[in-house]
Amino acid sequence: MMGIGSMAQPLAQKLQKAFQQFEADSQLRYAISSLYVVDAKTGKVLFDKNSRVGLAPASTQKIITSVTAFELLGSDFRYKTQFWFRNFPADSDGVLLYIKPSGDPSFGSWRWNTTKEAAVYQRLTNAIKAAGIKKINSFFVETEPWKKESLPGGWTWQDIGNYYGAGSQGLNWRENQYDYLLQSGKKIGDNVKVAASRPPILYHQFNDIECLVSSAPKGTGDNAYIFLPIGNTPQLITGTIPVDESGFSISGALVNPAAQFIGALNDSLGKGASIMSDISFNSDTDRKFDQSVYRLFHTEI
């Protein structure tokens, strides 16, 4: 027991010293921070500072989410986005493509080779051709099992237009993220222009863009914020980026990732092979999913 105590004591002292140095950082001068460390084997508390103070967890909440997913779903769980089709109308050579999403957060993500958008579109395009589909008349995305509100209450307007404030939906695409490439001026205070978006924003995600970003000194980094539009107002971008930037990237949150996915899918199929004439999201009760009239042609995307 004395041996264990002699080891735990220096560790607790090291934690205390490290946390004191952390709190001494000038950026934390007016902040509250907390740290709670427990020995995984014995359950003994090694360090506790402000563990009972309510704080905004921010990205550390992902740890709890990940652990919960592993516990409930298992390490071998894989999301599956299903694609069904049927002739639409019955005497037409075109089809209605019915998409049953699974809430997959990695669908179209650039972080893994198998989930990248090009890989997803290639597998889906191959499956469509193998099924003999030559024209798609209409797309329909099943959203019934998913909540209507994709953003939790209490999130601030300054956050939800940016990539880190993207909502979670039944069909998520590219982590519901896109990038604006900004071009700043040569002098401090010069106006900043939106040069392009990556990928191109499709299907009228936003009515218009109003960029109020200005040029700031070099080394100031990304201090630009994207605000979601309200009603018919333009999408607003404010803040600053460094001077003399030709393609400075800031990331925003897609309003309608399902429409973005379908629009890009339509483009990937090639002109004349697909017609994006109609996109709906199960508000049309006449298109309630009836498995007996559909054929499943791919289940592992």
Coordinates of C-alpha atoms in Angstrom, one line a residue:
M1 CA 0.0 0.0 0.0
M2 CA 2.8 2.4 0.8
G3 CA 4.3 1.7 -2.6
I4 CA 1.1 2.6 -4.4
G5 CA 0.7 5.7 -2.3
S6 CA 4.2 6.9 -3.1
M7 CA 3.5 6.5 -6.8
A8 CA 0.1 8.2 -6.7
Q9 CA 1.3 11.2 -4.7
P10 CA 3.9 12.4 -7.2
L11 CA 1.4 11.9 -10.1
A12 CA -1.2 14.0 -8.3
Q13 CA 1.4 16.7 -7.6
K14 CA 2.5 16.6 -11.3
L15 CA -1.2 17.0 -12.3
Q16 CA -1.6 19.9 -10.0
K17 CA 1.5 21.7 -11.2
A18 CA 0.6 21.1 -14.9
F19 CA -2.9 22.5 -14.3
Q20 CA -1.6 25.5 -12.5
Q21 CA 0.6 26.3 -15.5
F22 CA -2.4 25.7 -17.8
E23 CA -4.5 28.2 -15.8
A24 CA -1.7 30.7 -15.8
D25 CA -2.0 31.1 -19.6
S26 CA -3.0 34.7 -20.5
Q27 CA -5.8 33.3 -22.7
L28 CA -7.5 31.8 -19.6
R29 CA -7.2 35.0 -17.5
Y30 CA -11.0 35.4 -17.4
A31 CA -12.0 31.8 -18.0
I32 CA -13.1 28.9 -15.8
S33 CA -11.6 25.5 -16.5
S34 CA -11.9 22.1 -14.9
L35 CA -10.0 18.8 -14.8
Y36 CA -11.0 15.5 -13.2
V37 CA -8.6 12.5 -13.3
V38 CA -9.3 9.0 -12.0
D39 CA -7.1 6.0 -11.8
A40 CA -8.8 3.6 -14.3
K41 CA -7.8 0.5 -12.3
T42 CA -8.6 1.6 -8.7
G43 CA -11.2 4.3 -9.3
K44 CA -9.2 6.6 -7.0
V45 CA -9.5 10.3 -7.8
L46 CA -6.0 11.6 -8.6
F47 CA -6.9 15.2 -9.3
D48 CA -10.1 17.3 -9.0
K49 CA -10.5 20.9 -9.9
N50 CA -13.9 22.5 -10.5
S51 CA -15.5 19.1 -11.4
R52 CA -18.8 20.2 -10.1
V53 CA -18.9 23.5 -12.0
G54 CA -21.2 23.4 -15.1
L55 CA -19.1 24.3 -18.2
A56 CA -19.8 24.2 -21.9
P57 CA -18.1 20.9 -23.0
A58 CA -17.5 22.0 -26.6
S59 CA -15.6 19.3 -28.6
T60 CA -14.8 17.2 -25.6
Q61 CA -18.4 16.1 -25.8
K62 CA -17.3 14.0 -28.8
I63 CA -15.5 11.6 -26.4
I64 CA -18.8 10.8 -24.6
T65 CA -20.6 10.4 -27.9
S66 CA -18.0 8.1 -29.3
V67 CA -17.8 5.9 -26.2
T68 CA -21.6 5.7 -26.1
A69 CA -21.8 4.6 -29.8
F70 CA -19.2 1.9 -29.2
E71 CA -21.0 0.7 -26.2
L72 CA -24.5 0.6 -27.8
L73 CA -23.6 -0.3 -31.4
G74 CA -20.4 -2.2 -31.1
S75 CA -17.1 -1.7 -32.8
D76 CA -18.2 -3.7 -35.9
F77 CA -21.3 -1.6 -36.6
R78 CA -21.5 0.0 -40.1
Y79 CA -24.0 2.5 -41.3
K80 CA -25.8 1.6 -44.6
T81 CA -27.6 4.1 -46.9
Q82 CA -30.1 2.2 -49.0
F83 CA -31.1 3.1 -52.5
W84 CA -34.4 1.7 -54.0
F85 CA -36.0 2.3 -57.3
R86 CA -39.2 1.7 -59.3
N87 CA -40.5 2.8 -62.7
F88 CA -42.0 6.3 -62.4
P89 CA -44.6 6.5 -63.8
A90 CA -45.3 2.8 -64.5
D91 CA -45.2 3.1 -68.3
S92 CA -42.0 5.3 -68.3
D93 CA -38.5 4.3 -69.1
G94 CA -37.3 6.5 -66.2
V95 CA -37.4 5.6 -62.5
L96 CA -38.0 7.1 -59.1
L97 CA -34.9 6.8 -56.9
Y98 CA -35.9 6.3 -53.3
I99 CA -33.1 6.9 -50.7
K100 CA -33.4 5.5 -47.2
P101 CA -30.6 7.2 -45.1
S102 CA -29.2 5.9 -41.8
G103 CA -27.9 9.1 -40.3
D104 CA -24.4 8.1 -41.3
P105 CA -22.1 10.9 -40.2
S106 CA -19.3 9.7 -42.5
F107 CA -21.3 9.6 -45.7
G108 CA -19.2 11.5 -48.3
S109 CA -16.5 12.4 -45.7
W110 CA -13.1 13.2 -47.1
R111 CA -11.3 11.6 -44.1
W112 CA -11.4 8.0 -45.4
N113 CA -10.9 6.6 -49.0
T114 CA -14.0 4.5 -48.9
T115 CA -16.3 7.4 -47.8
K116 CA -14.9 10.2 -50.1
E117 CA -17.6 11.6 -52.3
A118 CA -15.9 10.4 -55.5
A119 CA -15.8 6.9 -54.2
V120 CA -19.4 7.0 -53.1
Y121 CA -20.6 8.4 -56.5
Q122 CA -18.5 5.8 -58.4
R123 CA -20.0 2.9 -56.5
L124 CA -23.5 4.3 -56.8
T125 CA -23.1 5.1 -60.5
N126 CA -21.8 1.5 -61.2
A127 CA -24.8 0.1 -59.3
I128 CA -27.3 2.3 -61.3
K129 CA -25.7 1.2 -64.6
A130 CA -25.7 -2.5 -63.5
A131 CA -29.4 -2.2 -62.7
G132 CA -30.1 -1.0 -66.3
I133 CA -31.3 2.4 -65.2
K134 CA -30.9 4.9 -68.0
K135 CA -32.9 7.9 -66.7
I136 CA -33.9 9.1 -63.2
N137 CA -37.1 11.2 -63.3
S138 CA -37.4 11.9 -59.6
F139 CA -35.5 11.6 -56.3
F140 CA -37.2 11.0 -52.9
V141 CA -35.4 11.0 -49.5
E142 CA -37.0 9.3 -46.6
T143 CA -36.8 11.5 -43.5
E144 CA -39.7 10.1 -41.4
P145 CA -37.6 8.5 -38.7
W146 CA -35.6 11.6 -38.1
K147 CA -36.4 14.6 -36.0
K148 CA -37.4 17.8 -37.9
E149 CA -35.1 20.0 -35.9
S150 CA -31.5 19.3 -37.0
L151 CA -30.0 21.8 -34.6
P152 CA -30.2 21.5 -30.8
G153 CA -31.9 24.4 -29.0
G154 CA -29.5 26.9 -27.5
W155 CA -26.9 26.9 -30.2
T156 CA -25.9 30.5 -31.2
W157 CA -26.5 32.0 -34.5
Q158 CA -22.8 32.8 -34.8
D159 CA -22.0 29.1 -34.6
I160 CA -24.6 27.3 -36.7
G161 CA -23.6 28.8 -40.1
N162 CA -20.1 27.5 -39.7
Y163 CA -18.8 23.9 -40.1
Y164 CA -18.5 23.3 -36.4
G165 CA -22.2 24.2 -35.9
A166 CA -23.6 22.0 -38.7
G167 CA -26.8 20.2 -37.9
S168 CA -27.3 16.4 -37.9
Q169 CA -29.8 15.0 -40.4
G170 CA -31.0 11.7 -41.8
L171 CA -28.9 12.1 -44.8
N172 CA -25.6 13.8 -44.0
W173 CA -23.2 14.6 -46.8
R174 CA -19.5 15.6 -46.6
E175 CA -20.0 16.1 -42.9
N176 CA -22.6 18.8 -43.9
Q177 CA -19.7 21.1 -44.7
Y178 CA -18.5 23.2 -47.6
D179 CA -15.7 25.7 -48.0
Y180 CA -15.6 29.3 -49.3
L181 CA -12.3 30.5 -50.9
L182 CA -11.8 34.1 -50.0
Q183 CA -9.6 36.7 -51.7
S184 CA -8.3 39.5 -49.5
G185 CA -6.8 42.9 -50.5
K186 CA -3.2 44.1 -50.4
K187 CA -3.9 46.6 -47.6
I188 CA -5.3 46.4 -44.2
G189 CA -9.0 47.3 -44.3
D190 CA -9.5 46.3 -48.0
N191 CA -12.7 44.4 -48.8
V192 CA -12.6 40.6 -49.2
K193 CA -14.3 38.8 -52.1
V194 CA -15.7 35.3 -52.3
A195 CA -13.7 33.7 -55.1
A196 CA -15.4 30.3 -55.2
S197 CA -17.0 27.5 -53.1
R198 CA -15.7 24.0 -52.7
P199 CA -17.6 22.0 -53.7
P200 CA -19.9 24.2 -55.8
I201 CA -23.1 24.9 -53.8
L202 CA -26.0 23.3 -55.7
Y203 CA -29.7 23.4 -55.6
H204 CA -30.2 26.9 -54.3
Q205 CA -28.8 26.3 -50.8
F206 CA -28.5 30.1 -50.4
N207 CA -30.3 32.9 -52.2
D208 CA -27.3 35.3 -52.2
I209 CA -24.1 36.0 -50.4
E210 CA -23.1 39.3 -48.8
C211 CA -19.4 39.4 -47.8
L212 CA -18.5 42.0 -45.2
V213 CA -15.1 40.5 -44.4
S214 CA -12.1 42.9 -44.4
S215 CA -8.4 42.4 -44.7
A216 CA -6.4 42.3 -41.5
P217 CA -2.6 42.1 -40.7
K218 CA -0.7 39.0 -41.7
G219 CA -0.7 36.2 -39.1
T220 CA -4.1 37.1 -37.7
G221 CA -5.6 33.9 -39.0
D222 CA -9.2 33.0 -39.6
N223 CA -11.6 35.4 -37.9
A224 CA -14.4 35.2 -40.4
Y225 CA -17.9 33.9 -39.5
I226 CA -20.7 32.7 -41.7
F227 CA -24.3 33.4 -40.7
L228 CA -27.2 31.4 -42.0
P229 CA -29.7 33.5 -43.9
I230 CA -33.1 34.3 -42.4
G231 CA -36.0 34.2 -44.8
N232 CA -35.0 35.7 -48.1
T233 CA -32.0 37.7 -46.8
P234 CA -28.5 37.1 -48.2
Q235 CA -26.1 34.8 -46.5
L236 CA -23.8 37.0 -44.4
I237 CA -20.1 36.6 -43.9
T238 CA -18.3 38.9 -41.4
G239 CA -15.0 39.3 -39.7
T240 CA -11.4 39.4 -41.0
I241 CA -8.8 37.3 -42.8
P242 CA -5.1 38.2 -43.4
V243 CA -4.1 40.5 -46.3
D244 CA -2.8 39.2 -49.6
E245 CA -4.6 35.9 -49.6
S246 CA -5.9 34.5 -53.0
G247 CA -7.7 31.4 -51.8
F248 CA -8.2 31.6 -48.0
S249 CA -10.5 28.8 -46.9
I250 CA -13.3 29.1 -44.4
S251 CA -15.9 26.3 -43.8
G252 CA -19.6 26.6 -43.6
A253 CA -22.6 24.4 -42.8
L254 CA -24.8 23.0 -45.5
V255 CA -28.5 23.9 -45.1
N256 CA -29.7 21.0 -47.1
P257 CA -27.1 18.2 -47.5
A258 CA -29.5 15.8 -49.1
A259 CA -30.2 18.2 -52.0
Q260 CA -26.5 18.9 -52.3
F261 CA -25.8 15.1 -52.5
I262 CA -28.5 14.6 -55.2
G263 CA -27.5 17.5 -57.2
A264 CA -23.9 16.3 -57.4
L265 CA -25.1 12.8 -58.1
N266 CA -27.1 14.1 -61.0
D267 CA -24.0 15.8 -62.4
S268 CA -21.8 12.6 -61.9
L269 CA -24.2 10.5 -63.9
G270 CA -23.6 12.7 -66.9
K271 CA -25.8 14.9 -69.1
G272 CA -28.7 13.0 -70.6
A273 CA -28.4 10.1 -68.2
S274 CA -30.4 11.7 -65.4
I275 CA -33.0 14.4 -65.0
M276 CA -33.2 16.2 -61.7
S277 CA -36.8 17.3 -62.2
D278 CA -38.1 16.6 -58.7
I279 CA -36.7 16.3 -55.3
S280 CA -38.9 15.7 -52.2
F281 CA -38.4 14.8 -48.6
N282 CA -41.4 12.6 -47.6
S283 CA -43.8 15.6 -47.1
D284 CA -45.7 14.0 -50.0
T285 CA -47.8 11.3 -48.3
D286 CA -48.6 9.8 -51.7
R287 CA -45.0 8.6 -51.9
K288 CA -45.0 6.8 -48.6
F289 CA -42.5 4.1 -48.9
D290 CA -44.0 0.8 -50.0
Q291 CA -41.3 -1.8 -50.2
S292 CA -43.4 -4.1 -52.4
V293 CA -43.2 -1.7 -55.4
Y294 CA -39.5 -1.0 -55.1
R295 CA -36.4 -3.0 -56.0
L296 CA -33.3 -2.7 -53.9
F297 CA -30.1 -2.4 -56.0
H298 CA -27.5 -1.3 -53.5
T299 CA -27.3 -1.4 -49.7
E300 CA -23.7 -0.9 -48.7
I301 CA -23.0 2.7 -49.5

